[in-house]
Short mmCIF file of C-alpha atoms and ligand atoms in Angstrom, two decimals:
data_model
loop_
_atom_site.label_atom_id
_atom_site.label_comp_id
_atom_site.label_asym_id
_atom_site.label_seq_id
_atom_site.Cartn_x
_atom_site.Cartn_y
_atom_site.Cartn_z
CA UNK A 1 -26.25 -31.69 -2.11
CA UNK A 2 -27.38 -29.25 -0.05
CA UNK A 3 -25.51 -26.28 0.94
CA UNK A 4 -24.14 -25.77 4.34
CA UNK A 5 -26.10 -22.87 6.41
CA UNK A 6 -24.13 -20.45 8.21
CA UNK A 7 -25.94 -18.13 11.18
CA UNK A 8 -23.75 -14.80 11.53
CA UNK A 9 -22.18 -13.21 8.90
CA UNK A 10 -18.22 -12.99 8.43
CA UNK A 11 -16.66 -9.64 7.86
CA UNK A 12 -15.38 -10.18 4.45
CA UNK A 13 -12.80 -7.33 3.52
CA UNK A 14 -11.47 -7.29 -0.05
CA UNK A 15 -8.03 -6.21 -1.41
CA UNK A 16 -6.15 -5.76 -4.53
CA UNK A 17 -4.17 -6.67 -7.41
CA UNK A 18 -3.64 -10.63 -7.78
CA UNK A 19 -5.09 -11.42 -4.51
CA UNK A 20 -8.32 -10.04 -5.59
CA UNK A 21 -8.55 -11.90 -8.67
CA UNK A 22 -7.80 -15.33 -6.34
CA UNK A 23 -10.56 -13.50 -4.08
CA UNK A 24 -13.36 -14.03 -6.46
CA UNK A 25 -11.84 -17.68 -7.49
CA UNK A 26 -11.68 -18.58 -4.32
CA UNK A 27 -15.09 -17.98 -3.35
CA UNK A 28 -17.30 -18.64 -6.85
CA UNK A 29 -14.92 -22.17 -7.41
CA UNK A 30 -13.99 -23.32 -3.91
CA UNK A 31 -16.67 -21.92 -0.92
CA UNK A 32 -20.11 -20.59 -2.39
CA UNK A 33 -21.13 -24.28 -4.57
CA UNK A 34 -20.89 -26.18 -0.76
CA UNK A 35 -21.89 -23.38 1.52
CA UNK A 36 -24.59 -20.61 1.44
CA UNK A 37 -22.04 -18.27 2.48
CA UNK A 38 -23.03 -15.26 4.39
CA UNK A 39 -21.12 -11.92 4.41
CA UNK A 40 -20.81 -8.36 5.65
CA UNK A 41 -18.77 -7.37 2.82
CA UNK A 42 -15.98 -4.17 2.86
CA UNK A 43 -14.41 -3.24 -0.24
CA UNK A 44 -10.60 -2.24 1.09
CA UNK A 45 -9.02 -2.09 -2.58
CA UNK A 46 -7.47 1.24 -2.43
CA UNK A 47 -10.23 2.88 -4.95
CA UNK A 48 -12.54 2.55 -2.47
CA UNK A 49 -10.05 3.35 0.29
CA UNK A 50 -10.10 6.49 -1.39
CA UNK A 51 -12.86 7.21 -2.09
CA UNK A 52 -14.26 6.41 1.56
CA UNK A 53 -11.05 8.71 2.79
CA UNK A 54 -10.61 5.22 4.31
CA UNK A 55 -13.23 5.59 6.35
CA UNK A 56 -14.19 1.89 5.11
CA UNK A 57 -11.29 0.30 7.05
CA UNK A 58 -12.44 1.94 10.32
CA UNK A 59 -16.08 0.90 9.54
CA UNK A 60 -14.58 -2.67 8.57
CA UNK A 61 -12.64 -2.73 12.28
CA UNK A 62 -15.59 -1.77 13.87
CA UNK A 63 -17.30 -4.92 11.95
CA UNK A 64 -14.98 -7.13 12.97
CA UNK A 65 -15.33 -6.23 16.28
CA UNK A 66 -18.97 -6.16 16.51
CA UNK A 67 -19.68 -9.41 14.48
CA UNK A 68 -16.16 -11.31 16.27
CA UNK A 69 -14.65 -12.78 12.86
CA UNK A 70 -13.60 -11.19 9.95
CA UNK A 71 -11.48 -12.56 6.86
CA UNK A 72 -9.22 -9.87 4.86
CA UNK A 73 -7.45 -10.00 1.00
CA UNK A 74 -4.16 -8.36 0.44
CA UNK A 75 -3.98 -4.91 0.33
CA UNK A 76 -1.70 -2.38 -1.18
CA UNK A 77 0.02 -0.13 1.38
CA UNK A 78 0.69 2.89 -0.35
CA UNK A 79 3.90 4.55 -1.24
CA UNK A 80 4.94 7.66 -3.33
CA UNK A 81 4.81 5.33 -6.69
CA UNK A 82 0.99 4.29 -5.70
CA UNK A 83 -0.30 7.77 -4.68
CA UNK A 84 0.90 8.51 -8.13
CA UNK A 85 -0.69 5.10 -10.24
CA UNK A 86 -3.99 5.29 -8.45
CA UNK A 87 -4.34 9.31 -8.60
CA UNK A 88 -4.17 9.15 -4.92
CA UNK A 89 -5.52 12.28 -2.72
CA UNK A 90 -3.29 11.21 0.11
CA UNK A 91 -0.74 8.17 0.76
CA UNK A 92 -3.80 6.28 3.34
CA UNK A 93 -2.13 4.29 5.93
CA UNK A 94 -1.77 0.56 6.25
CA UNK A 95 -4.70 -1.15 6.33
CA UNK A 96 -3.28 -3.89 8.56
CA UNK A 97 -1.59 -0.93 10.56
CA UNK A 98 -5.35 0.50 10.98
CA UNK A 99 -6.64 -2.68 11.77
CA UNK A 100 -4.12 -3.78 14.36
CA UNK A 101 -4.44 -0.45 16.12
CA UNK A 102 -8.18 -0.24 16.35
CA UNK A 103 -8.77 -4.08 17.25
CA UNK A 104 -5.03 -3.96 19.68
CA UNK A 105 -4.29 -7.16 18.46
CA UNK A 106 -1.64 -9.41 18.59
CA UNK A 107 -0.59 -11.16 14.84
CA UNK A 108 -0.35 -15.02 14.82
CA UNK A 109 1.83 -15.96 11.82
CA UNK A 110 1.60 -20.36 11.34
CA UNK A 111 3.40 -21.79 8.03
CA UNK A 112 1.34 -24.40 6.47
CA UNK A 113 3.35 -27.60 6.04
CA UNK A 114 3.22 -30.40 3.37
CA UNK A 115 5.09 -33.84 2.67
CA UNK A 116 6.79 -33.29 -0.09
CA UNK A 117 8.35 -29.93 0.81
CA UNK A 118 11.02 -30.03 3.47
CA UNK A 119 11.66 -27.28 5.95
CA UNK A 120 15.56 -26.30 5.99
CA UNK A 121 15.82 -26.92 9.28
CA UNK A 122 16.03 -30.99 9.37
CA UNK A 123 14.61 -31.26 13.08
CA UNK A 124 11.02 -29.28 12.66
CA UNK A 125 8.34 -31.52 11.91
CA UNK A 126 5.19 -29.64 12.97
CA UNK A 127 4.50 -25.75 12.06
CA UNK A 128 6.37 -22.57 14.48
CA UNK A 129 3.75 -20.26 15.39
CA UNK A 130 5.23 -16.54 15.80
CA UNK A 131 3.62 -13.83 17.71
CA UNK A 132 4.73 -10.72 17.55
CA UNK A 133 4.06 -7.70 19.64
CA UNK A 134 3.37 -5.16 17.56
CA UNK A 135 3.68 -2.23 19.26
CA UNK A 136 6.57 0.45 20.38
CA UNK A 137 9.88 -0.40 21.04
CA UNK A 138 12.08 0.49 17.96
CA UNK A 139 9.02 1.40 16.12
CA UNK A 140 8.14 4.10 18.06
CA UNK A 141 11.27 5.26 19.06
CA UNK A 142 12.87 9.36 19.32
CA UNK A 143 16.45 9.54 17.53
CA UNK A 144 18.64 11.44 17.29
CA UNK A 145 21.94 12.01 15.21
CA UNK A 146 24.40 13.31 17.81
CA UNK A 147 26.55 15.88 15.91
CA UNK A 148 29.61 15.99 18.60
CA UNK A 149 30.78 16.51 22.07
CA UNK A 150 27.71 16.38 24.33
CA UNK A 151 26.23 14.72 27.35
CA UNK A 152 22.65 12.35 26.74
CA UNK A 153 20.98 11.63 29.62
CA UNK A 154 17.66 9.65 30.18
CA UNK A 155 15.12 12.36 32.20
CA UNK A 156 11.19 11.58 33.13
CA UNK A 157 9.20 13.95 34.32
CA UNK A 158 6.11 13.00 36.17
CA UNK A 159 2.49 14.34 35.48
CA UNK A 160 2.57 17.21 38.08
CA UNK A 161 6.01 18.51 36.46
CA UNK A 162 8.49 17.12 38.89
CA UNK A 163 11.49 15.51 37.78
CA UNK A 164 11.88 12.08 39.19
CA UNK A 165 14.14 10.47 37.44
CA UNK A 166 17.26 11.27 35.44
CA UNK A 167 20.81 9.31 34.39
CA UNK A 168 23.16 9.94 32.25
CA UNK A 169 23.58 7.38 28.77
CA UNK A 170 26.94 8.58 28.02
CA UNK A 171 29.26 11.33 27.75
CA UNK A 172 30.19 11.74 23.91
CA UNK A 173 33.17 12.42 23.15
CA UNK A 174 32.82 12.39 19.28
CA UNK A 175 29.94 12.79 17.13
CA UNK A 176 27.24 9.28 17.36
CA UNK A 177 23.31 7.92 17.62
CA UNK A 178 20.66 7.88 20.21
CA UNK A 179 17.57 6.54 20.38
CA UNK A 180 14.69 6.29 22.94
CA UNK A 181 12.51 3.67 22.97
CA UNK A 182 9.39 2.82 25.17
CA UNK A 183 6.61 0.51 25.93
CA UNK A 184 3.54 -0.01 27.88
CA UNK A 185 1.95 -1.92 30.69
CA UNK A 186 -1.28 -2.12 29.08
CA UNK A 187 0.38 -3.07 25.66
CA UNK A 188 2.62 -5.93 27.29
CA UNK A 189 -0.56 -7.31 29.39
CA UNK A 190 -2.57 -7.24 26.20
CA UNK A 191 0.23 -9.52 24.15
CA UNK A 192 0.55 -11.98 26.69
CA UNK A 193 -3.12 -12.66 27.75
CA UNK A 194 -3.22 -12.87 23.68
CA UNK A 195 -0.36 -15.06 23.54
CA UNK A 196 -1.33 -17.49 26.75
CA UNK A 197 -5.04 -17.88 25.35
CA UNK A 198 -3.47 -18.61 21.87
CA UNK A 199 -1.52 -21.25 23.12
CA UNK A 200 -4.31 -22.83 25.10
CA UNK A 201 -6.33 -22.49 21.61
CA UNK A 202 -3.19 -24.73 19.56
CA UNK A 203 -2.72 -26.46 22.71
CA UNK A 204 1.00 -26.04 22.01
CA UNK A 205 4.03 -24.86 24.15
CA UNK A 206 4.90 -21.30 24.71
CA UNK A 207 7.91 -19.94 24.93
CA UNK A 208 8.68 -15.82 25.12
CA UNK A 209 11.86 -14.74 24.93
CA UNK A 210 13.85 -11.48 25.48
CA UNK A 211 16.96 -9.91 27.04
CA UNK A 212 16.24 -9.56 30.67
CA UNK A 213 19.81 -10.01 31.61
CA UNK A 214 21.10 -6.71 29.91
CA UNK A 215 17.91 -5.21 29.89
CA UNK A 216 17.45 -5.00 33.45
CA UNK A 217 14.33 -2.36 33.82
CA UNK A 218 12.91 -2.76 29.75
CA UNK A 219 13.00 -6.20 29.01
CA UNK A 220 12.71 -7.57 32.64
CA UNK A 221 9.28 -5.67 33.18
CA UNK A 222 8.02 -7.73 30.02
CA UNK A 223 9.45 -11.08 30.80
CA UNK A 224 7.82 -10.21 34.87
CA UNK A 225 4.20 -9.31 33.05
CA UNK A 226 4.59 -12.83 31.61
CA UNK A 227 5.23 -14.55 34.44
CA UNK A 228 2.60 -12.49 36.72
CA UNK A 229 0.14 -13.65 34.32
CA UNK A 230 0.85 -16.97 33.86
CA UNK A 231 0.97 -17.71 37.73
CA UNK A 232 -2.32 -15.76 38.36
CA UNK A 233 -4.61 -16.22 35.33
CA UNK A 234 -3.32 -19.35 33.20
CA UNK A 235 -1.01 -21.80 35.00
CA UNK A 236 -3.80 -24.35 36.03
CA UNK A 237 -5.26 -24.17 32.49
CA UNK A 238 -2.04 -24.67 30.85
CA UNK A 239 -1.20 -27.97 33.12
CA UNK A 240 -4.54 -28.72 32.62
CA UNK A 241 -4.16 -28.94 28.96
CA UNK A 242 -0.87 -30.41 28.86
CA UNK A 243 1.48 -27.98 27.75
CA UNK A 244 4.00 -25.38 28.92
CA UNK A 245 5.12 -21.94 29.38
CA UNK A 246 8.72 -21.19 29.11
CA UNK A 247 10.74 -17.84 29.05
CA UNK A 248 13.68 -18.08 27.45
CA UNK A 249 16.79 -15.76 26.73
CA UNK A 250 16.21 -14.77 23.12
CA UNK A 251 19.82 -16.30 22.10
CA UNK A 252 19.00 -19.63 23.86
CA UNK A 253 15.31 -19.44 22.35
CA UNK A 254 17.22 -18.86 18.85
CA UNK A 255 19.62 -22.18 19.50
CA UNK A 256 16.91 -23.74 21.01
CA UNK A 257 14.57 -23.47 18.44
CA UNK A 258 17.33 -24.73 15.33
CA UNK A 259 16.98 -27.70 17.53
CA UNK A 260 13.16 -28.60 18.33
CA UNK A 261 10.96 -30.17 16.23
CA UNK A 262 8.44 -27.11 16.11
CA UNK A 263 4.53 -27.62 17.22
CA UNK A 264 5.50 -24.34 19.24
CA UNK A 265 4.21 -20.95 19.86
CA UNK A 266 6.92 -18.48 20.30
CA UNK A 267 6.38 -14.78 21.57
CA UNK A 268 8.52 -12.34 20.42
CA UNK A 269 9.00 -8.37 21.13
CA UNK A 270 8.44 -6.07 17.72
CA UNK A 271 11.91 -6.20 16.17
CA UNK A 272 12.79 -10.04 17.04
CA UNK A 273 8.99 -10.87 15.89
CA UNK A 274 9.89 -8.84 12.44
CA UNK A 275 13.27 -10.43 11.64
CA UNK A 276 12.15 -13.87 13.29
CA UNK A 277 8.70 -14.15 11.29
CA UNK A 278 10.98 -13.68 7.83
CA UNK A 279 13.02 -16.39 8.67
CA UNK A 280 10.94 -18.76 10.21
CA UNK A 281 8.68 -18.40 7.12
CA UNK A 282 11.30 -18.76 4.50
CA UNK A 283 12.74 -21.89 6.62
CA UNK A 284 9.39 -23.48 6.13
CA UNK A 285 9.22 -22.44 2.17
CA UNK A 286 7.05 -19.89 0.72
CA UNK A 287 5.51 -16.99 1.55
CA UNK A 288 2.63 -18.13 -0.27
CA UNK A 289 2.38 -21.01 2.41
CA UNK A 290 2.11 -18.37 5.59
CA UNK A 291 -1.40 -17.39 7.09
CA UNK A 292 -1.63 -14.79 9.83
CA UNK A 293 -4.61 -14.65 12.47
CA UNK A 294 -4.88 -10.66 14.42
CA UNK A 295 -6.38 -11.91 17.47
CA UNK A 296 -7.88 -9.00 19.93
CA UNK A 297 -7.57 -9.27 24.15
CA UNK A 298 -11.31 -9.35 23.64
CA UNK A 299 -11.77 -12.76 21.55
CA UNK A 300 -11.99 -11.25 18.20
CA UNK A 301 -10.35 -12.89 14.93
CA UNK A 302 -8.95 -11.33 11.90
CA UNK A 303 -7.85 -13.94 9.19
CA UNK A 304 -5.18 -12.91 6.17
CA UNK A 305 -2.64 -14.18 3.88
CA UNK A 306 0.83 -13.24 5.32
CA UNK A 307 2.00 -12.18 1.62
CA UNK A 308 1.08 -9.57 -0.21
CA UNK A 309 -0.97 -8.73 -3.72
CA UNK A 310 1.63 -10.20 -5.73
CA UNK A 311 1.93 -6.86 -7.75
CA UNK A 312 3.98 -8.41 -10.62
CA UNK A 313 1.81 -11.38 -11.45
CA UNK A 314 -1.38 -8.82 -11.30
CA UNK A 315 0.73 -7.04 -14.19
CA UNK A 316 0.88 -10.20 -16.27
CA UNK A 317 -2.53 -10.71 -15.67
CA UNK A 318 -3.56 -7.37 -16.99
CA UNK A 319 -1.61 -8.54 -19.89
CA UNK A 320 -4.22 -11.51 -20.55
CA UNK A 321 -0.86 -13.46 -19.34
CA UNK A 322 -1.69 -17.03 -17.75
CA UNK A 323 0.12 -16.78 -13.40
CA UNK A 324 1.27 -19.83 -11.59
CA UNK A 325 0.11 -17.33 -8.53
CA UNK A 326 -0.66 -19.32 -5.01
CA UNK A 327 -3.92 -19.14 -3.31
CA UNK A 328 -3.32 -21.49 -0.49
CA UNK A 329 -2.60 -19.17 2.05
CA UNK A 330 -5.68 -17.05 0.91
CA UNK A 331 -7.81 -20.56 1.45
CA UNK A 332 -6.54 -21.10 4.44
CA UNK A 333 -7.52 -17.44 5.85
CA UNK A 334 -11.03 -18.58 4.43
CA UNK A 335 -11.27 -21.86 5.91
CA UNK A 336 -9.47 -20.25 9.73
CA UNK A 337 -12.23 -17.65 9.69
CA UNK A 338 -15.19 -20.03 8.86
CA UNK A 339 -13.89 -22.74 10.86
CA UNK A 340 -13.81 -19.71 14.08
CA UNK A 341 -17.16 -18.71 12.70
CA UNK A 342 -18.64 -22.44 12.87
CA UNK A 343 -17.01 -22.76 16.21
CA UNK A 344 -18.56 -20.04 17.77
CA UNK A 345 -21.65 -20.79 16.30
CA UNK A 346 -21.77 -24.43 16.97
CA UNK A 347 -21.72 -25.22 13.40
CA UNK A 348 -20.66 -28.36 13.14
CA UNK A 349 -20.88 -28.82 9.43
CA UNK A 350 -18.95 -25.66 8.72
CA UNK A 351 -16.09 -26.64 11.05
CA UNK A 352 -16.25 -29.61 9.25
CA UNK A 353 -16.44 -27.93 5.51
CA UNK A 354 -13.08 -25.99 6.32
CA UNK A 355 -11.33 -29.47 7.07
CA UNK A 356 -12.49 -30.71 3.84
CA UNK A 357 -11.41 -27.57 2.13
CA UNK A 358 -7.14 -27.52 3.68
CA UNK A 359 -7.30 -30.80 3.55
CA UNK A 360 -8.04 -30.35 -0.39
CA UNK A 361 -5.95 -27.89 -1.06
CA UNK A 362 -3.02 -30.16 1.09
CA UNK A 363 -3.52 -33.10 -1.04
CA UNK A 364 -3.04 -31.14 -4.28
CA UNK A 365 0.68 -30.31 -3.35
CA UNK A 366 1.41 -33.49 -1.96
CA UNK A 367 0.37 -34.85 -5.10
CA UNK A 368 2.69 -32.99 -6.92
CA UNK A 369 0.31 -30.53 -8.39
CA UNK A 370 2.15 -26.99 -7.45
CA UNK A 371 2.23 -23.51 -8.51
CA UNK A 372 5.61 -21.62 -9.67
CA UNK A 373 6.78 -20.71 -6.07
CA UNK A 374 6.51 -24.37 -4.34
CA UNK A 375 7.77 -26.53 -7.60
CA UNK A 376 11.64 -25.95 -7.45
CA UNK A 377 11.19 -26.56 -3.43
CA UNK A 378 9.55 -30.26 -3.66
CA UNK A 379 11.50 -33.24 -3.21
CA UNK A 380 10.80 -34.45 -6.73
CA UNK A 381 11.29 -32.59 -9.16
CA UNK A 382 7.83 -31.44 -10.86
CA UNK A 383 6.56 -28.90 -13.71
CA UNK A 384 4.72 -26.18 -12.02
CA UNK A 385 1.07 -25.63 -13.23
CA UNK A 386 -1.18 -22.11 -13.69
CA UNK A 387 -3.68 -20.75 -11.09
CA UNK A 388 -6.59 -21.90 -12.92
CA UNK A 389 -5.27 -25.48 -13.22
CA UNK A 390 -4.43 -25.73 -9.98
CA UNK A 391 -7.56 -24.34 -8.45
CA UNK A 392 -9.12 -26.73 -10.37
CA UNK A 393 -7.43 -29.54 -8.95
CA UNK A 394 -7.98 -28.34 -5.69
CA UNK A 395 -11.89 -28.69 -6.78
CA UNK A 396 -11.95 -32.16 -8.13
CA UNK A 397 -10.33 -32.83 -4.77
CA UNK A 398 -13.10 -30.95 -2.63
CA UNK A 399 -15.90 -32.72 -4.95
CA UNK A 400 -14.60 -36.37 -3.86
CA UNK A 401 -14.49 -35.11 -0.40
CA UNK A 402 -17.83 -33.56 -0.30
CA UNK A 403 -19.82 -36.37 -1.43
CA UNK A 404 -18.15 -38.90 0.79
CA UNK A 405 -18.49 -36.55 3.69
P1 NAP B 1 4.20 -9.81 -2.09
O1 NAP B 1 2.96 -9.39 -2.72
O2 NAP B 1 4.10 -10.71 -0.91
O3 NAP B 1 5.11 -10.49 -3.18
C1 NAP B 1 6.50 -10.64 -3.11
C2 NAP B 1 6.95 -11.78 -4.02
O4 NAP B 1 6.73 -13.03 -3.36
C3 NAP B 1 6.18 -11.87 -5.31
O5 NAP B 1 6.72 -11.06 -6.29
C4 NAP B 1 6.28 -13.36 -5.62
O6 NAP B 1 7.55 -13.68 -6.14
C5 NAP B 1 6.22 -13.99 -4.25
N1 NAP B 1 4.84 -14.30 -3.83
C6 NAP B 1 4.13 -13.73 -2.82
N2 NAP B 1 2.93 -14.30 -2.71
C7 NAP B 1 2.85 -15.23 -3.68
C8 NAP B 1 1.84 -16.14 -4.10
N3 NAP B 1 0.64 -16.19 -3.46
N4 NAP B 1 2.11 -16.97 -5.13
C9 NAP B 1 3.29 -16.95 -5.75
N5 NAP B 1 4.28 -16.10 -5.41
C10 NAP B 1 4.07 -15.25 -4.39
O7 NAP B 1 5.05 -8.54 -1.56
P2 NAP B 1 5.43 -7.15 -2.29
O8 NAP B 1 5.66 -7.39 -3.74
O9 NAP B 1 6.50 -6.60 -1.47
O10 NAP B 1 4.17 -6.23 -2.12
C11 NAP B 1 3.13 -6.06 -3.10
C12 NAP B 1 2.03 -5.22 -2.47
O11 NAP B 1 1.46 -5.93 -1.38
C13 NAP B 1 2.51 -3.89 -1.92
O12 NAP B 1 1.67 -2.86 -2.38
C14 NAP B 1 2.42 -4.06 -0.42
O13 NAP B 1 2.04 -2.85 0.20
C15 NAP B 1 1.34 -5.08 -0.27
N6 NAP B 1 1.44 -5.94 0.95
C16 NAP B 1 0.28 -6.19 1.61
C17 NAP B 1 0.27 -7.04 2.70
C18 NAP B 1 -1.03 -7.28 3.41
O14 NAP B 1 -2.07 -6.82 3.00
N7 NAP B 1 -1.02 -8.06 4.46
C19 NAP B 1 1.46 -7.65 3.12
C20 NAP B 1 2.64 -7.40 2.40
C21 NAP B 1 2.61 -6.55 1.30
P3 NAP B 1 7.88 -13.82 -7.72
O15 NAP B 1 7.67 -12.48 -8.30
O16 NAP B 1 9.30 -14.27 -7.69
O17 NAP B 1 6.94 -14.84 -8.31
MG1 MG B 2 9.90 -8.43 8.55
#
């Protein structure tokens, strides 16, 4: 057979720990025997980070933006205990912190859903989409630990120095907490041009929700970006595709959502787009079954996992230990990137390849061939298998599919 051809190159950016072992798998067992795969390749495990002063994740950004599609492993985002493991000069930021910054992209995060495993929530039948806007608010918020009897006020003071604005938050009367928060115009217009064009992309319903009706000035100036948008720049393509936009209260959106039967893409500000994701995720099952898409305002695609390097199996590993560890998410940020890559290269067989390749990996599970995490979750009870067994199921599968194809 002969190998699929690919034109551009994907920004390939590799992690750590377990996820970098299913890295190598992934592409020597399940992607390089069908396709001559070509890659700009970043090492992001965080010996190179280092050693690079992580300059490698900025040249890796810049990649992604230059080339349009890029496909990332877990990475470890250190912390005191890692500066110490890995002999660390300095505790390097995020990667997906860096990433998100440089590219100002919006996160995507889609469960992936199979037969045989249930989502708690009896009503959804098709995958929630979250999208969270991942910038300010809480997370960039002043506080302050108010030690007694004081007055806060809110004051702004405008670029030439005059004060234009100032009310008072409260009187305190005893010792309490304050916080300031903020946003952006530019951020919020980003997020929703990201989240409308996403929606068009699934062809799915959108709904963004937030507090307008106690957050009269904050909340209402996002939920009026939204609609400004919509009615100048999207509406006819949206009715034109057959779907909606809806903003919603984020209680109602809450209750509403316990109710639908999913095949929805739901905006959320920063904190409800943190908790939300979590739950949404664990609703649907596993971690292990989440993939996560950073799209930029300008087109550009970042594929990932939504878990992490699954430090404690990497442990076992190092131990010579057999994992039941679960690649499927990792395949599926593989098959979303060369499926994006095919698309915008008119590569038909490649779209085509990444089909074959979820599709694959789908059947396994709902033939009751699981790793540790999905097994106690399956309608019928089943014995979990190891990695390597279940990767090579996952290849028989492929095989049958390839040659038919
Ligand atoms: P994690 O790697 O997502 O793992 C948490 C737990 O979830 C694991 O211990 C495992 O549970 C289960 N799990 C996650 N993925 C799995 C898979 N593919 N197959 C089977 N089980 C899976 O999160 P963490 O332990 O909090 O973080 C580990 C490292 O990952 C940290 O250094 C963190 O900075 C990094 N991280 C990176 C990203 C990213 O790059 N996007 C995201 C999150 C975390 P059991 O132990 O019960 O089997
Ligand atoms: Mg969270």
């Amino acid at each position: 057979m002969e190998k699929i051809q690919m034109t551009t190159p994907l920004v390939e950016l590799d992690g750590d720990e377990m996820t970098r072992v299913l890295w190598r798998k992934i592409k020597a067992e399940l992607i390089e025997p069908y396709v001559d795969l070509r890659t700009e390749y970043y090492d992001l495990g965080l010996l190179e980070r280092e050693a690079t002063k992580d300059q490698v994740t900025v040249d890796a950004a810049r990649a992604i933006a230059r080339y349009g599609v890029g496909v990332k492993c877990a990475t470890i985002t250190p912390n005191a205990q890692r500066v110490e493991e890995y002999h660390l000069s300095r505790m390097w930021k995020s990667p997906n912190g860096t990433l998100r910054a440089l590219l100002d992209g919006t996160v995507f995060r889609t469960p992936i859903v199979v037969k045989n495993i249930h989502p708690v929530v009896r009503t959804w039948k098709a995958p929630i989409t979250i999208a969270r806007h991942a910038y300010g608010d809480i997370y960039k918020a002043a506080e302050y630990r108010v030690p007694g009897e004081g007055k806060a006020e809110l004051v702004f003071t405008d670029k030439s120095g005059r004060e234009t604005f100032r009310e008072t938050i409260y009187d305190f009367e005893c010792p309490g907490v304050l916080q300031g928060t903020y946003n952006k115009d530019t951020s919020i217009c980003s997020f929703a041009h990201a989240c409308f064009q996403y929606a068009l992309n699934l062809k799915q319903d959108l709904w963004f929700s937030a507090k307008d009706t106690i957050s009269k000035q904050y909340d209402h100036r996002f939920k009026d970006i939204f609609a400004e948008l919509y009615e100048q720049e999207y509406k006819a393509r949206f009715e034109a595709a057959g779907i909606r936009y809806k903003y919603m209260l984020i209680d109602s959106a809450v209750a509403g959502l316990m109710q639908c039967q999913g095949g929805i893409l739901w905006a959320c500000k920063n904190y409800d787009g943190d908790v939300m994701s979590d739950m949404v995720s664990s609703a649907f099952g596993s971690l292990a079954m989440m993939t996560s898409v950073l799209v930029s305002p300008e087109g550009k695609y970042e594929y990932e996992a939504a878990h992490g390097t699954v430090q404690d199996h990497y442990y076992q590993h190092l131990q010579g230990k057999k994992t039941s560890t679960n690649p499927v998410a990792t395949i599926f940020a593989w098959t979303g990137a060369l499926r994006k890559r095919g698309e915008l290269d008119g590569l038909d067989a490649l779209c085509a390849f990444a089909g074959h390749l979820e599709r694959a990996a789908l059947d396994t599970v709902e033939d009751g061939v699981m790793t540790g995490d999905l097994a106690p979750l399956c309608d019928t009870p089943v014995e979990a298998v190891d990695t390597d067994t279940f990767m090579a199921s996952i290849r028989t599968r492929l095989d049958m599919r390839m040659q038919s194809a």
